Amino acid sequence: MKHGQDYMPLDSGEAPEDHTSSGTKPEGTAGAVGSRLGSQKPRSWGACHTWGILGLLATIERRVIVLFGLGLAVFSPVGDTHLKTATLKPGNAAGKPGISTSSSSYNGGNGADLPPQFRYPTDFLRDVVPIPCHSHNDYWRKEPLFSALRAGCVSVEADVWWLSFPSSKNDLYVGHDPAALTPHRTFASLYVDPLVKLLDRMNPQAAPFYHENSDHSNSDSRRGVFDADPEQTLVLLVDVKTDGAQTWPRVLEQLEPLRARGWLTRFEDGGDGEDGVRVGPVTVVGTGNTPFDVLTRNATYRDAFFDAPLGALSEVEGGDYDRTNSLYASTSFKEAVGPLSRGELSDDQLRTIRVQIRNAHSSGLKARYWETPSWPIALRNKIWRILVEEGADILNVDDLYAASQSDW
């Protein structure tokens, strides 16, 4: 054997050397190792028992951590991610025949091969129940309009700016401030055009009987965006950021595709409906720099309404704002009630809220508070619940998932 070599290769047919026959065991074999181990003092039972328990506890701890992490990944709601499905993304399957919000669970998630018996023309939002929430700053969401609809919100908000980019003409651009504006994010591309496509689908031309009464006369029936409640209107709150006198007429112009199809809520002097107001699938409301005098200039017809100042209403009917020219009556929660003491509303603050909501209802308007607390979460939820219990008609929300999961 060469120096330092621990083994000798065996030739074919050569038997291994029998070290046991001589009664000796060479150094380095199992026997030698066993003799060395045998010469050591055995460990006490208590020590072995202790180390065994510690090892078992460590194993259990690792498994608990892994399971806890998996639980967080599966069950933890984060922002709006639980509200989005592949079928709601603009530009993919959304709007194609037979593709609905529930199609994402079929055929690996694309829903493109749904069997015919699973399809019907108006199934885009068939599994969505509308709830009284307003998608505040809706254009900030990854999928403007569609994220709010998937949550069931009956109201969305768009901040519009009438201006031009160096490479484009004047248009209504959507964003929170000038730094956020881009040539591709326009009032038409984010809201008007998608609503036209969605409502075209909800009001199918392929079914002639849908547009006729039982006596085969023409029907003026118009379905809204929610299949679960076709009579529910969707409020499009337009927050004018630039000069109102210049911007508001442009808003009315760009609403023409919805107007031409009869899908806008409108007021007609002497027309049918309560107080001459006929509710349509979409109700446009102007706020921000929207000029009330321009909006109400036509006294016999209008298809856009005003966001009245909630704090300026009185209990006496006959003021400037009523349901023929306004829909919402809104104010800042922070300005209306002031700071909260230890997260609680005082009796005076609660009385202010009750009076304001009562004044809105006496004018036929819907009360809305913006700038409600967003954190701590417990305080936010508490204020939401108080407003609902006191009769507020719509909740201004940023967290769509939290609003859609609450028990209202």
mmCIF file of C-alpha atoms in Angstrom:
data_model
loop_
_atom_site.group_PDB
_atom_site.id
_atom_site.type_symbol
_atom_site.label_atom_id
_atom_site.label_comp_id
_atom_site.label_asym_id
_atom_site.label_seq_id
_atom_site.Cartn_x
_atom_site.Cartn_y
_atom_site.Cartn_z
ATOM 1 C CA MET A 1 0.000 0.000 0.000
ATOM 2 C CA LYS A 2 1.283 3.397 -0.898
ATOM 3 C CA HIS A 3 2.042 5.824 1.857
ATOM 4 C CA GLY A 4 -1.075 7.732 2.863
ATOM 5 C CA GLN A 5 -3.429 5.427 0.956
ATOM 6 C CA ASP A 6 -6.320 4.216 3.108
ATOM 7 C CA TYR A 7 -7.577 1.472 0.825
ATOM 8 C CA MET A 8 -6.316 -1.156 -1.642
ATOM 9 C CA PRO A 9 -8.303 -1.637 -4.857
ATOM 10 C CA LEU A 10 -9.438 -5.227 -5.371
ATOM 11 C CA ASP A 11 -8.654 -7.068 -8.535
ATOM 12 C CA SER A 12 -11.471 -9.026 -10.054
ATOM 13 C CA GLY A 13 -11.839 -12.345 -8.329
ATOM 14 C CA GLU A 14 -9.654 -11.330 -5.392
ATOM 15 C CA ALA A 15 -11.306 -11.788 -2.047
ATOM 16 C CA PRO A 16 -10.997 -9.137 0.618
ATOM 17 C CA GLU A 17 -8.507 -9.795 3.335
ATOM 18 C CA ASP A 18 -10.078 -11.361 6.410
ATOM 19 C CA HIS A 19 -8.825 -9.401 9.388
ATOM 20 C CA THR A 20 -11.078 -11.145 11.844
ATOM 21 C CA SER A 21 -9.416 -14.535 11.499
ATOM 22 C CA SER A 22 -6.243 -13.397 13.179
ATOM 23 C CA GLY A 23 -8.111 -11.861 16.050
ATOM 24 C CA THR A 24 -6.646 -8.427 15.376
ATOM 25 C CA LYS A 25 -8.346 -5.373 13.947
ATOM 26 C CA PRO A 26 -6.291 -2.904 11.957
ATOM 27 C CA GLU A 27 -6.297 0.723 12.990
ATOM 28 C CA GLY A 28 -8.812 2.802 11.125
ATOM 29 C CA THR A 29 -11.447 0.085 10.855
ATOM 30 C CA ALA A 30 -14.837 0.098 12.486
ATOM 31 C CA GLY A 31 -13.514 -2.026 15.254
ATOM 32 C CA ALA A 32 -10.918 0.561 16.175
ATOM 33 C CA VAL A 33 -13.475 3.325 16.070
ATOM 34 C CA GLY A 34 -15.805 1.248 18.175
ATOM 35 C CA SER A 35 -13.096 0.630 20.728
ATOM 36 C CA ARG A 36 -12.395 4.333 21.002
ATOM 37 C CA LEU A 37 -16.081 5.112 21.413
ATOM 38 C CA GLY A 38 -16.335 2.344 23.930
ATOM 39 C CA SER A 39 -13.567 3.876 25.957
ATOM 40 C CA GLN A 40 -15.524 7.137 26.356
ATOM 41 C CA LYS A 41 -17.834 7.620 29.304
ATOM 42 C CA PRO A 42 -21.496 7.213 28.322
ATOM 43 C CA ARG A 43 -23.622 10.353 28.386
ATOM 44 C CA SER A 44 -26.230 10.577 31.073
ATOM 45 C CA TRP A 45 -29.898 9.938 30.191
ATOM 46 C CA GLY A 46 -30.823 13.430 31.389
ATOM 47 C CA ALA A 47 -28.488 15.132 28.905
ATOM 48 C CA CYS A 48 -29.729 13.039 25.975
ATOM 49 C CA HIS A 49 -33.319 13.663 26.985
ATOM 50 C CA THR A 50 -32.753 17.452 27.185
ATOM 51 C CA TRP A 51 -31.056 17.684 23.789
ATOM 52 C CA GLY A 52 -33.777 15.550 22.226
ATOM 53 C CA ILE A 53 -36.526 17.841 23.499
ATOM 54 C CA LEU A 54 -34.682 20.946 22.285
ATOM 55 C CA GLY A 55 -34.268 19.427 18.827
ATOM 56 C CA LEU A 56 -37.953 18.551 18.667
ATOM 57 C CA LEU A 57 -38.959 22.068 19.705
ATOM 58 C CA ALA A 58 -36.684 23.597 17.060
ATOM 59 C CA THR A 59 -38.272 21.419 14.373
ATOM 60 C CA ILE A 60 -41.782 22.371 15.479
ATOM 61 C CA GLU A 61 -40.839 26.065 15.530
ATOM 62 C CA ARG A 62 -39.517 25.922 11.963
ATOM 63 C CA ARG A 63 -42.699 24.257 10.737
ATOM 64 C CA VAL A 64 -44.914 26.778 12.524
ATOM 65 C CA ILE A 65 -42.980 29.665 10.945
ATOM 66 C CA VAL A 66 -43.339 28.139 7.474
ATOM 67 C CA LEU A 67 -47.071 27.524 7.921
ATOM 68 C CA PHE A 68 -47.574 31.038 9.316
ATOM 69 C CA GLY A 69 -45.777 32.527 6.323
ATOM 70 C CA LEU A 70 -47.923 30.530 3.925
ATOM 71 C CA GLY A 71 -51.024 31.688 5.756
ATOM 72 C CA LEU A 72 -50.022 35.322 5.381
ATOM 73 C CA ALA A 73 -49.368 34.847 1.684
ATOM 74 C CA VAL A 74 -52.775 33.277 1.126
ATOM 75 C CA PHE A 75 -55.057 35.221 3.437
ATOM 76 C CA SER A 76 -53.531 38.678 3.963
ATOM 77 C CA PRO A 77 -55.379 41.417 2.025
ATOM 78 C CA VAL A 78 -53.022 44.006 0.554
ATOM 79 C CA GLY A 79 -54.540 47.106 -1.033
ATOM 80 C CA ASP A 80 -56.661 46.378 -4.098
ATOM 81 C CA THR A 81 -54.847 43.218 -5.220
ATOM 82 C CA HIS A 82 -57.707 40.963 -4.118
ATOM 83 C CA LEU A 83 -60.161 42.967 -6.200
ATOM 84 C CA LYS A 84 -58.459 42.558 -9.552
ATOM 85 C CA THR A 85 -58.917 39.679 -11.935
ATOM 86 C CA ALA A 86 -57.377 39.125 -15.324
ATOM 87 C CA THR A 87 -60.688 39.829 -17.028
ATOM 88 C CA LEU A 88 -60.898 43.346 -15.623
ATOM 89 C CA LYS A 89 -57.709 44.631 -17.192
ATOM 90 C CA PRO A 90 -58.341 47.032 -20.060
ATOM 91 C CA GLY A 91 -57.053 45.647 -23.329
ATOM 92 C CA ASN A 92 -57.299 41.928 -22.580
ATOM 93 C CA ALA A 93 -60.345 39.653 -22.443
ATOM 94 C CA ALA A 94 -62.575 42.287 -20.824
ATOM 95 C CA GLY A 95 -65.447 43.207 -23.093
ATOM 96 C CA LYS A 96 -65.199 40.136 -25.308
ATOM 97 C CA PRO A 97 -68.303 37.953 -25.551
ATOM 98 C CA GLY A 98 -68.498 35.365 -22.811
ATOM 99 C CA ILE A 99 -65.698 36.797 -20.665
ATOM 100 C CA SER A 100 -66.889 37.822 -17.211
ATOM 101 C CA THR A 101 -65.382 38.603 -13.836
ATOM 102 C CA SER A 102 -65.822 34.957 -12.889
ATOM 103 C CA SER A 103 -64.133 33.610 -16.025
ATOM 104 C CA SER A 104 -60.642 33.925 -14.574
ATOM 105 C CA SER A 105 -61.040 30.624 -12.732
ATOM 106 C CA TYR A 106 -61.658 28.688 -15.943
ATOM 107 C CA ASN A 107 -58.979 27.305 -18.268
ATOM 108 C CA GLY A 108 -55.978 28.540 -16.330
ATOM 109 C CA GLY A 109 -57.365 31.990 -15.712
ATOM 110 C CA ASN A 110 -57.924 33.476 -19.181
ATOM 111 C CA GLY A 111 -61.553 32.422 -19.573
ATOM 112 C CA ALA A 112 -61.138 32.367 -23.350
ATOM 113 C CA ASP A 113 -62.538 28.852 -23.779
ATOM 114 C CA LEU A 114 -65.666 29.082 -21.652
ATOM 115 C CA PRO A 115 -68.305 26.645 -22.857
ATOM 116 C CA PRO A 116 -71.315 28.368 -24.466
ATOM 117 C CA GLN A 117 -73.605 27.342 -21.620
ATOM 118 C CA PHE A 118 -71.461 29.418 -19.215
ATOM 119 C CA ARG A 119 -71.876 32.618 -21.218
ATOM 120 C CA TYR A 120 -74.463 35.331 -21.572
ATOM 121 C CA PRO A 121 -74.134 38.862 -22.986
ATOM 122 C CA THR A 122 -74.374 40.864 -19.745
ATOM 123 C CA ASP A 123 -72.132 38.742 -17.509
ATOM 124 C CA PHE A 124 -69.167 41.112 -17.225
ATOM 125 C CA LEU A 125 -69.958 42.063 -13.591
ATOM 126 C CA ARG A 126 -72.403 39.271 -12.841
ATOM 127 C CA ASP A 127 -70.808 38.352 -9.494
ATOM 128 C CA VAL A 128 -70.489 41.939 -8.183
ATOM 129 C CA VAL A 129 -72.993 43.438 -5.744
ATOM 130 C CA PRO A 130 -73.033 47.274 -5.767
ATOM 131 C CA ILE A 131 -72.269 48.990 -2.457
ATOM 132 C CA PRO A 132 -72.536 52.695 -1.474
ATOM 133 C CA CYS A 133 -68.864 53.602 -1.753
ATOM 134 C CA HIS A 134 -67.102 56.314 -3.755
ATOM 135 C CA SER A 135 -63.691 55.490 -5.229
ATOM 136 C CA HIS A 136 -61.737 58.555 -4.127
ATOM 137 C CA ASN A 137 -58.957 59.570 -6.550
ATOM 138 C CA ASP A 138 -59.943 56.607 -8.694
ATOM 139 C CA TYR A 139 -57.375 57.467 -11.380
ATOM 140 C CA TRP A 140 -54.568 56.568 -8.916
ATOM 141 C CA ARG A 141 -55.507 52.919 -9.021
ATOM 142 C CA LYS A 142 -53.636 50.447 -11.174
ATOM 143 C CA GLU A 143 -56.826 49.942 -13.169
ATOM 144 C CA PRO A 144 -58.903 53.140 -13.032
ATOM 145 C CA LEU A 145 -62.666 52.559 -13.149
ATOM 146 C CA PHE A 146 -62.384 48.745 -13.299
ATOM 147 C CA SER A 147 -60.909 48.312 -9.808
ATOM 148 C CA ALA A 148 -63.794 50.327 -8.373
ATOM 149 C CA LEU A 149 -66.401 48.402 -10.352
ATOM 150 C CA ARG A 150 -64.934 45.081 -9.233
ATOM 151 C CA ALA A 151 -65.272 46.245 -5.611
ATOM 152 C CA GLY A 152 -68.888 47.237 -6.250
ATOM 153 C CA CYS A 153 -68.401 50.994 -5.837
ATOM 154 C CA VAL A 154 -71.275 52.979 -7.325
ATOM 155 C CA SER A 155 -69.246 56.182 -7.669
ATOM 156 C CA VAL A 156 -65.826 57.024 -9.157
ATOM 157 C CA GLU A 157 -63.819 60.237 -9.290
ATOM 158 C CA ALA A 158 -61.720 61.799 -12.048
ATOM 159 C CA ASP A 159 -59.658 64.989 -11.648
ATOM 160 C CA VAL A 160 -59.573 66.707 -15.055
ATOM 161 C CA TRP A 161 -57.275 69.393 -16.473
ATOM 162 C CA TRP A 162 -57.945 71.257 -19.723
ATOM 163 C CA LEU A 163 -54.511 71.958 -21.205
ATOM 164 C CA SER A 164 -52.118 70.835 -23.917
ATOM 165 C CA PHE A 165 -48.793 69.018 -24.163
ATOM 166 C CA PRO A 166 -46.100 70.214 -26.605
ATOM 167 C CA SER A 167 -46.788 67.197 -28.812
ATOM 168 C CA SER A 168 -50.584 67.106 -28.491
ATOM 169 C CA LYS A 169 -53.631 69.323 -28.734
ATOM 170 C CA ASN A 170 -55.751 70.611 -25.887
ATOM 171 C CA ASP A 171 -57.597 67.835 -24.114
ATOM 172 C CA LEU A 172 -59.000 66.791 -20.747
ATOM 173 C CA TYR A 173 -56.135 65.045 -18.981
ATOM 174 C CA VAL A 174 -56.646 63.072 -15.782
ATOM 175 C CA GLY A 175 -54.369 63.226 -12.747
ATOM 176 C CA HIS A 176 -53.986 64.531 -9.217
ATOM 177 C CA ASP A 177 -51.591 67.338 -10.144
ATOM 178 C CA PRO A 178 -49.800 68.590 -13.286
ATOM 179 C CA ALA A 179 -46.722 66.444 -12.614
ATOM 180 C CA ALA A 180 -48.862 63.294 -12.910
ATOM 181 C CA LEU A 181 -50.383 64.106 -16.309
ATOM 182 C CA THR A 182 -49.477 62.198 -19.470
ATOM 183 C CA PRO A 183 -50.805 62.466 -23.051
ATOM 184 C CA HIS A 184 -52.325 58.973 -22.819
ATOM 185 C CA ARG A 185 -54.351 59.431 -19.631
ATOM 186 C CA THR A 186 -57.371 61.388 -20.792
ATOM 187 C CA PHE A 187 -60.950 61.687 -19.606
ATOM 188 C CA ALA A 188 -62.120 59.851 -22.710
ATOM 189 C CA SER A 189 -59.572 57.016 -22.613
ATOM 190 C CA LEU A 190 -59.921 56.261 -18.889
ATOM 191 C CA TYR A 191 -63.659 56.786 -18.364
ATOM 192 C CA VAL A 192 -65.921 57.726 -21.268
ATOM 193 C CA ASP A 193 -64.734 55.153 -23.825
ATOM 194 C CA PRO A 194 -64.570 52.196 -21.376
ATOM 195 C CA LEU A 195 -68.060 53.031 -20.092
ATOM 196 C CA VAL A 196 -69.435 53.126 -23.632
ATOM 197 C CA LYS A 197 -67.967 49.685 -24.365
ATOM 198 C CA LEU A 198 -69.209 48.233 -21.089
ATOM 199 C CA LEU A 199 -72.726 49.635 -21.462
ATOM 200 C CA ASP A 200 -72.864 48.499 -25.088
ATOM 201 C CA ARG A 201 -72.345 45.021 -23.757
ATOM 202 C CA MET A 202 -74.890 45.413 -20.959
ATOM 203 C CA ASN A 203 -77.493 46.542 -23.516
ATOM 204 C CA PRO A 204 -77.081 43.956 -26.299
ATOM 205 C CA GLN A 205 -78.408 44.767 -29.738
ATOM 206 C CA ALA A 206 -78.427 41.071 -30.614
ATOM 207 C CA ALA A 207 -81.653 40.544 -28.664
ATOM 208 C CA PRO A 208 -84.425 42.527 -30.408
ATOM 209 C CA PHE A 209 -86.995 41.489 -27.825
ATOM 210 C CA TYR A 210 -84.942 43.234 -25.132
ATOM 211 C CA HIS A 211 -85.691 46.615 -26.700
ATOM 212 C CA GLU A 212 -89.409 46.017 -27.091
ATOM 213 C CA ASN A 213 -92.322 45.873 -24.697
ATOM 214 C CA SER A 214 -94.707 42.932 -24.632
ATOM 215 C CA ASP A 215 -96.846 44.694 -27.265
ATOM 216 C CA HIS A 216 -93.725 45.031 -29.481
ATOM 217 C CA SER A 217 -93.565 48.791 -28.978
ATOM 218 C CA ASN A 218 -90.161 50.365 -28.449
ATOM 219 C CA SER A 219 -88.835 50.270 -24.915
ATOM 220 C CA ASP A 220 -86.565 52.942 -23.435
ATOM 221 C CA SER A 221 -85.125 50.501 -20.929
ATOM 222 C CA ARG A 222 -81.463 51.065 -20.124
ATOM 223 C CA ARG A 223 -79.348 48.689 -18.050
ATOM 224 C CA GLY A 224 -76.504 49.947 -15.877
ATOM 225 C CA VAL A 225 -73.064 48.413 -15.382
ATOM 226 C CA PHE A 226 -74.035 46.032 -12.550
ATOM 227 C CA ASP A 227 -75.730 42.856 -13.692
ATOM 228 C CA ALA A 228 -76.857 42.154 -10.106
ATOM 229 C CA ASP A 229 -78.718 45.500 -10.027
ATOM 230 C CA PRO A 230 -79.238 46.914 -13.547
ATOM 231 C CA GLU A 231 -81.190 49.904 -12.201
ATOM 232 C CA GLN A 232 -78.219 51.142 -10.152
ATOM 233 C CA THR A 233 -76.664 54.257 -11.675
ATOM 234 C CA LEU A 234 -72.900 54.801 -11.678
ATOM 235 C CA VAL A 235 -71.860 58.282 -10.529
ATOM 236 C CA LEU A 236 -68.979 59.829 -12.466
ATOM 237 C CA LEU A 237 -67.701 62.649 -10.247
ATOM 238 C CA VAL A 238 -65.692 65.089 -12.373
ATOM 239 C CA ASP A 239 -63.372 67.258 -10.273
ATOM 240 C CA VAL A 240 -62.460 70.252 -12.460
ATOM 241 C CA LYS A 241 -58.929 71.472 -11.668
ATOM 242 C CA THR A 242 -58.447 74.163 -14.295
ATOM 243 C CA ASP A 243 -60.606 77.215 -14.999
ATOM 244 C CA GLY A 244 -64.222 76.132 -14.676
ATOM 245 C CA ALA A 245 -65.699 78.376 -17.369
ATOM 246 C CA GLN A 246 -63.247 76.971 -19.942
ATOM 247 C CA THR A 247 -63.109 73.371 -18.744
ATOM 248 C CA TRP A 248 -66.742 72.486 -18.010
ATOM 249 C CA PRO A 249 -68.010 72.946 -21.601
ATOM 250 C CA ARG A 250 -65.240 70.542 -22.735
ATOM 251 C CA VAL A 251 -66.456 67.975 -20.211
ATOM 252 C CA LEU A 252 -69.980 68.205 -21.627
ATOM 253 C CA GLU A 253 -68.636 67.817 -25.174
ATOM 254 C CA GLN A 254 -66.720 64.644 -24.353
ATOM 255 C CA LEU A 255 -69.800 63.081 -22.745
ATOM 256 C CA GLU A 256 -71.531 62.987 -26.140
ATOM 257 C CA PRO A 257 -71.002 59.225 -26.774
ATOM 258 C CA LEU A 258 -72.907 58.487 -23.553
ATOM 259 C CA ARG A 259 -75.486 61.196 -24.240
ATOM 260 C CA ALA A 260 -76.199 59.988 -27.775
ATOM 261 C CA ARG A 261 -77.047 56.514 -26.466
ATOM 262 C CA GLY A 262 -79.404 57.864 -23.808
ATOM 263 C CA TRP A 263 -77.217 56.641 -20.937
ATOM 264 C CA LEU A 264 -76.907 59.867 -18.939
ATOM 265 C CA THR A 265 -79.188 60.813 -16.065
ATOM 266 C CA ARG A 266 -80.977 63.953 -17.212
ATOM 267 C CA PHE A 267 -83.362 66.657 -16.078
ATOM 268 C CA GLU A 268 -86.088 67.850 -18.437
ATOM 269 C CA ASP A 269 -88.541 70.520 -17.420
ATOM 270 C CA GLY A 270 -91.939 68.883 -17.609
ATOM 271 C CA GLY A 271 -90.397 65.515 -18.402
ATOM 272 C CA ASP A 272 -91.249 62.195 -16.824
ATOM 273 C CA GLY A 273 -89.547 60.976 -13.677
ATOM 274 C CA GLU A 274 -89.539 62.482 -10.197
ATOM 275 C CA ASP A 275 -89.155 66.274 -10.466
ATOM 276 C CA GLY A 276 -88.360 65.805 -14.151
ATOM 277 C CA VAL A 277 -85.210 63.758 -13.396
ATOM 278 C CA ARG A 278 -84.837 60.517 -15.341
ATOM 279 C CA VAL A 279 -82.084 58.322 -13.886
ATOM 280 C CA GLY A 280 -79.796 56.665 -16.426
ATOM 281 C CA PRO A 281 -76.913 54.179 -16.209
ATOM 282 C CA VAL A 282 -74.405 57.026 -15.648
ATOM 283 C CA THR A 283 -74.904 60.170 -13.545
ATOM 284 C CA VAL A 284 -72.318 62.910 -14.109
ATOM 285 C CA VAL A 285 -71.603 65.246 -11.188
ATOM 286 C CA GLY A 286 -69.338 68.293 -11.351
ATOM 287 C CA THR A 287 -67.212 69.366 -8.391
ATOM 288 C CA GLY A 288 -64.040 71.350 -7.723
ATOM 289 C CA ASN A 289 -63.998 74.372 -10.053
ATOM 290 C CA THR A 290 -67.228 73.379 -11.781
ATOM 291 C CA PRO A 291 -69.236 76.637 -12.115
ATOM 292 C CA PHE A 292 -72.759 76.249 -10.759
ATOM 293 C CA ASP A 293 -74.092 79.118 -12.860
ATOM 294 C CA VAL A 294 -72.773 77.577 -16.088
ATOM 295 C CA LEU A 295 -74.082 74.138 -15.157
ATOM 296 C CA THR A 296 -77.595 75.477 -14.491
ATOM 297 C CA ARG A 297 -77.693 78.003 -17.348
ATOM 298 C CA ASN A 298 -80.093 75.836 -19.327
ATOM 299 C CA ALA A 299 -83.219 75.814 -17.165
ATOM 300 C CA THR A 300 -85.123 73.238 -19.234
ATOM 301 C CA TYR A 301 -82.560 70.482 -19.832
ATOM 302 C CA ARG A 302 -79.308 69.251 -18.290
ATOM 303 C CA ASP A 303 -77.529 65.903 -18.117
ATOM 304 C CA ALA A 304 -74.876 66.805 -15.543
ATOM 305 C CA PHE A 305 -75.409 67.759 -11.918
ATOM 306 C CA PHE A 306 -73.634 69.660 -9.168
ATOM 307 C CA ASP A 307 -71.823 68.644 -5.991
ATOM 308 C CA ALA A 308 -73.500 71.053 -3.568
ATOM 309 C CA PRO A 309 -71.711 72.407 -0.468
ATOM 310 C CA LEU A 310 -73.089 70.373 2.429
ATOM 311 C CA GLY A 311 -72.254 72.984 5.044
ATOM 312 C CA ALA A 312 -74.184 75.691 3.173
ATOM 313 C CA LEU A 313 -77.517 73.857 3.089
ATOM 314 C CA SER A 314 -80.334 74.771 5.435
ATOM 315 C CA GLU A 315 -83.293 72.845 6.771
ATOM 316 C CA VAL A 316 -85.651 75.085 4.816
ATOM 317 C CA GLU A 317 -86.557 73.790 1.364
ATOM 318 C CA GLY A 318 -86.389 76.091 -1.632
ATOM 319 C CA GLY A 319 -82.662 76.875 -1.625
ATOM 320 C CA ASP A 320 -80.398 77.018 -4.659
ATOM 321 C CA TYR A 321 -79.585 73.311 -4.578
ATOM 322 C CA ASP A 322 -82.114 70.546 -5.196
ATOM 323 C CA ARG A 323 -82.302 67.268 -7.075
ATOM 324 C CA THR A 324 -83.010 69.013 -10.403
ATOM 325 C CA ASN A 325 -79.492 70.510 -10.432
ATOM 326 C CA SER A 326 -77.475 68.571 -7.828
ATOM 327 C CA LEU A 327 -76.913 65.004 -6.666
ATOM 328 C CA TYR A 328 -74.340 65.083 -3.866
ATOM 329 C CA ALA A 329 -73.992 67.513 -0.992
ATOM 330 C CA SER A 330 -70.380 67.185 0.162
ATOM 331 C CA THR A 331 -67.945 68.661 2.634
ATOM 332 C CA SER A 332 -64.627 67.913 4.294
ATOM 333 C CA PHE A 333 -65.139 65.814 7.410
ATOM 334 C CA LYS A 334 -62.107 67.451 8.998
ATOM 335 C CA GLU A 335 -63.438 70.955 8.390
ATOM 336 C CA ALA A 336 -67.000 70.075 9.373
ATOM 337 C CA VAL A 337 -66.300 68.533 12.780
ATOM 338 C CA GLY A 338 -62.737 69.589 13.616
ATOM 339 C CA PRO A 339 -60.139 67.440 15.407
ATOM 340 C CA LEU A 340 -61.214 64.365 17.341
ATOM 341 C CA SER A 341 -60.394 63.963 21.013
ATOM 342 C CA ARG A 342 -58.862 60.524 21.618
ATOM 343 C CA GLY A 343 -60.616 59.155 18.564
ATOM 344 C CA GLU A 344 -64.077 60.072 19.812
ATOM 345 C CA LEU A 345 -66.754 62.392 18.450
ATOM 346 C CA SER A 346 -68.118 64.842 20.986
ATOM 347 C CA ASP A 347 -71.851 65.418 21.337
ATOM 348 C CA ASP A 348 -71.513 68.727 19.464
ATOM 349 C CA GLN A 349 -69.594 67.099 16.605
ATOM 350 C CA LEU A 350 -72.148 64.325 16.299
ATOM 351 C CA ARG A 351 -74.935 66.910 16.323
ATOM 352 C CA THR A 352 -73.242 68.779 13.460
ATOM 353 C CA ILE A 353 -73.129 65.612 11.362
ATOM 354 C CA ARG A 354 -76.791 64.851 12.031
ATOM 355 C CA VAL A 355 -77.914 68.367 11.098
ATOM 356 C CA GLN A 356 -75.887 68.376 7.871
ATOM 357 C CA ILE A 357 -77.188 64.988 6.761
ATOM 358 C CA ARG A 358 -80.751 66.013 7.570
ATOM 359 C CA ASN A 359 -80.342 69.210 5.543
ATOM 360 C CA ALA A 360 -79.053 67.256 2.554
ATOM 361 C CA HIS A 361 -81.964 64.849 2.651
ATOM 362 C CA SER A 362 -84.515 67.643 2.992
ATOM 363 C CA SER A 363 -83.136 69.043 -0.292
ATOM 364 C CA GLY A 364 -83.335 65.642 -1.970
ATOM 365 C CA LEU A 365 -79.532 65.249 -2.066
ATOM 366 C CA LYS A 366 -77.080 62.550 -0.994
ATOM 367 C CA ALA A 367 -74.721 63.431 1.872
ATOM 368 C CA ARG A 368 -71.018 62.729 1.330
ATOM 369 C CA TYR A 369 -67.996 63.446 3.527
ATOM 370 C CA TRP A 370 -64.485 63.510 2.136
ATOM 371 C CA GLU A 371 -61.194 63.802 4.035
ATOM 372 C CA THR A 372 -62.294 61.293 6.657
ATOM 373 C CA PRO A 373 -59.540 59.730 8.821
ATOM 374 C CA SER A 374 -57.533 57.072 6.998
ATOM 375 C CA TRP A 375 -55.369 55.969 9.940
ATOM 376 C CA PRO A 376 -55.363 54.339 12.433
ATOM 377 C CA ILE A 377 -57.450 51.710 10.673
ATOM 378 C CA ALA A 378 -59.660 51.173 13.724
ATOM 379 C CA LEU A 379 -60.499 54.894 13.786
ATOM 380 C CA ARG A 380 -61.208 54.925 10.049
ATOM 381 C CA ASN A 381 -63.608 52.000 10.356
ATOM 382 C CA LYS A 382 -65.265 53.562 13.384
ATOM 383 C CA ILE A 383 -65.943 56.841 11.537
ATOM 384 C CA TRP A 384 -67.222 54.933 8.505
ATOM 385 C CA ARG A 385 -69.687 53.067 10.681
ATOM 386 C CA ILE A 386 -70.860 56.223 12.465
ATOM 387 C CA LEU A 387 -71.479 57.980 9.146
ATOM 388 C CA VAL A 388 -73.468 55.033 7.822
ATOM 389 C CA GLU A 389 -75.521 54.796 11.007
ATOM 390 C CA GLU A 390 -76.242 58.537 10.922
ATOM 391 C CA GLY A 391 -77.539 58.336 7.357
ATOM 392 C CA ALA A 392 -74.639 59.373 5.104
ATOM 393 C CA ASP A 393 -75.485 58.086 1.632
ATOM 394 C CA ILE A 394 -72.021 57.370 0.245
ATOM 395 C CA LEU A 395 -68.636 56.565 1.804
ATOM 396 C CA ASN A 396 -65.535 58.244 0.421
ATOM 397 C CA VAL A 397 -62.937 55.436 0.388
ATOM 398 C CA ASP A 398 -59.347 54.847 -0.646
ATOM 399 C CA ASP A 399 -59.104 51.201 0.460
ATOM 400 C CA LEU A 400 -61.591 49.458 -1.818
ATOM 401 C CA TYR A 401 -60.964 46.024 -0.332
ATOM 402 C CA ALA A 402 -61.721 47.146 3.228
ATOM 403 C CA ALA A 403 -64.891 48.918 2.136
ATOM 404 C CA SER A 404 -66.134 45.954 0.110
ATOM 405 C CA GLN A 405 -65.529 43.502 2.972
ATOM 406 C CA SER A 406 -67.265 45.541 5.675
ATOM 407 C CA ASP A 407 -70.740 44.645 6.896
ATOM 408 C CA TRP A 408 -72.772 47.716 6.016
#
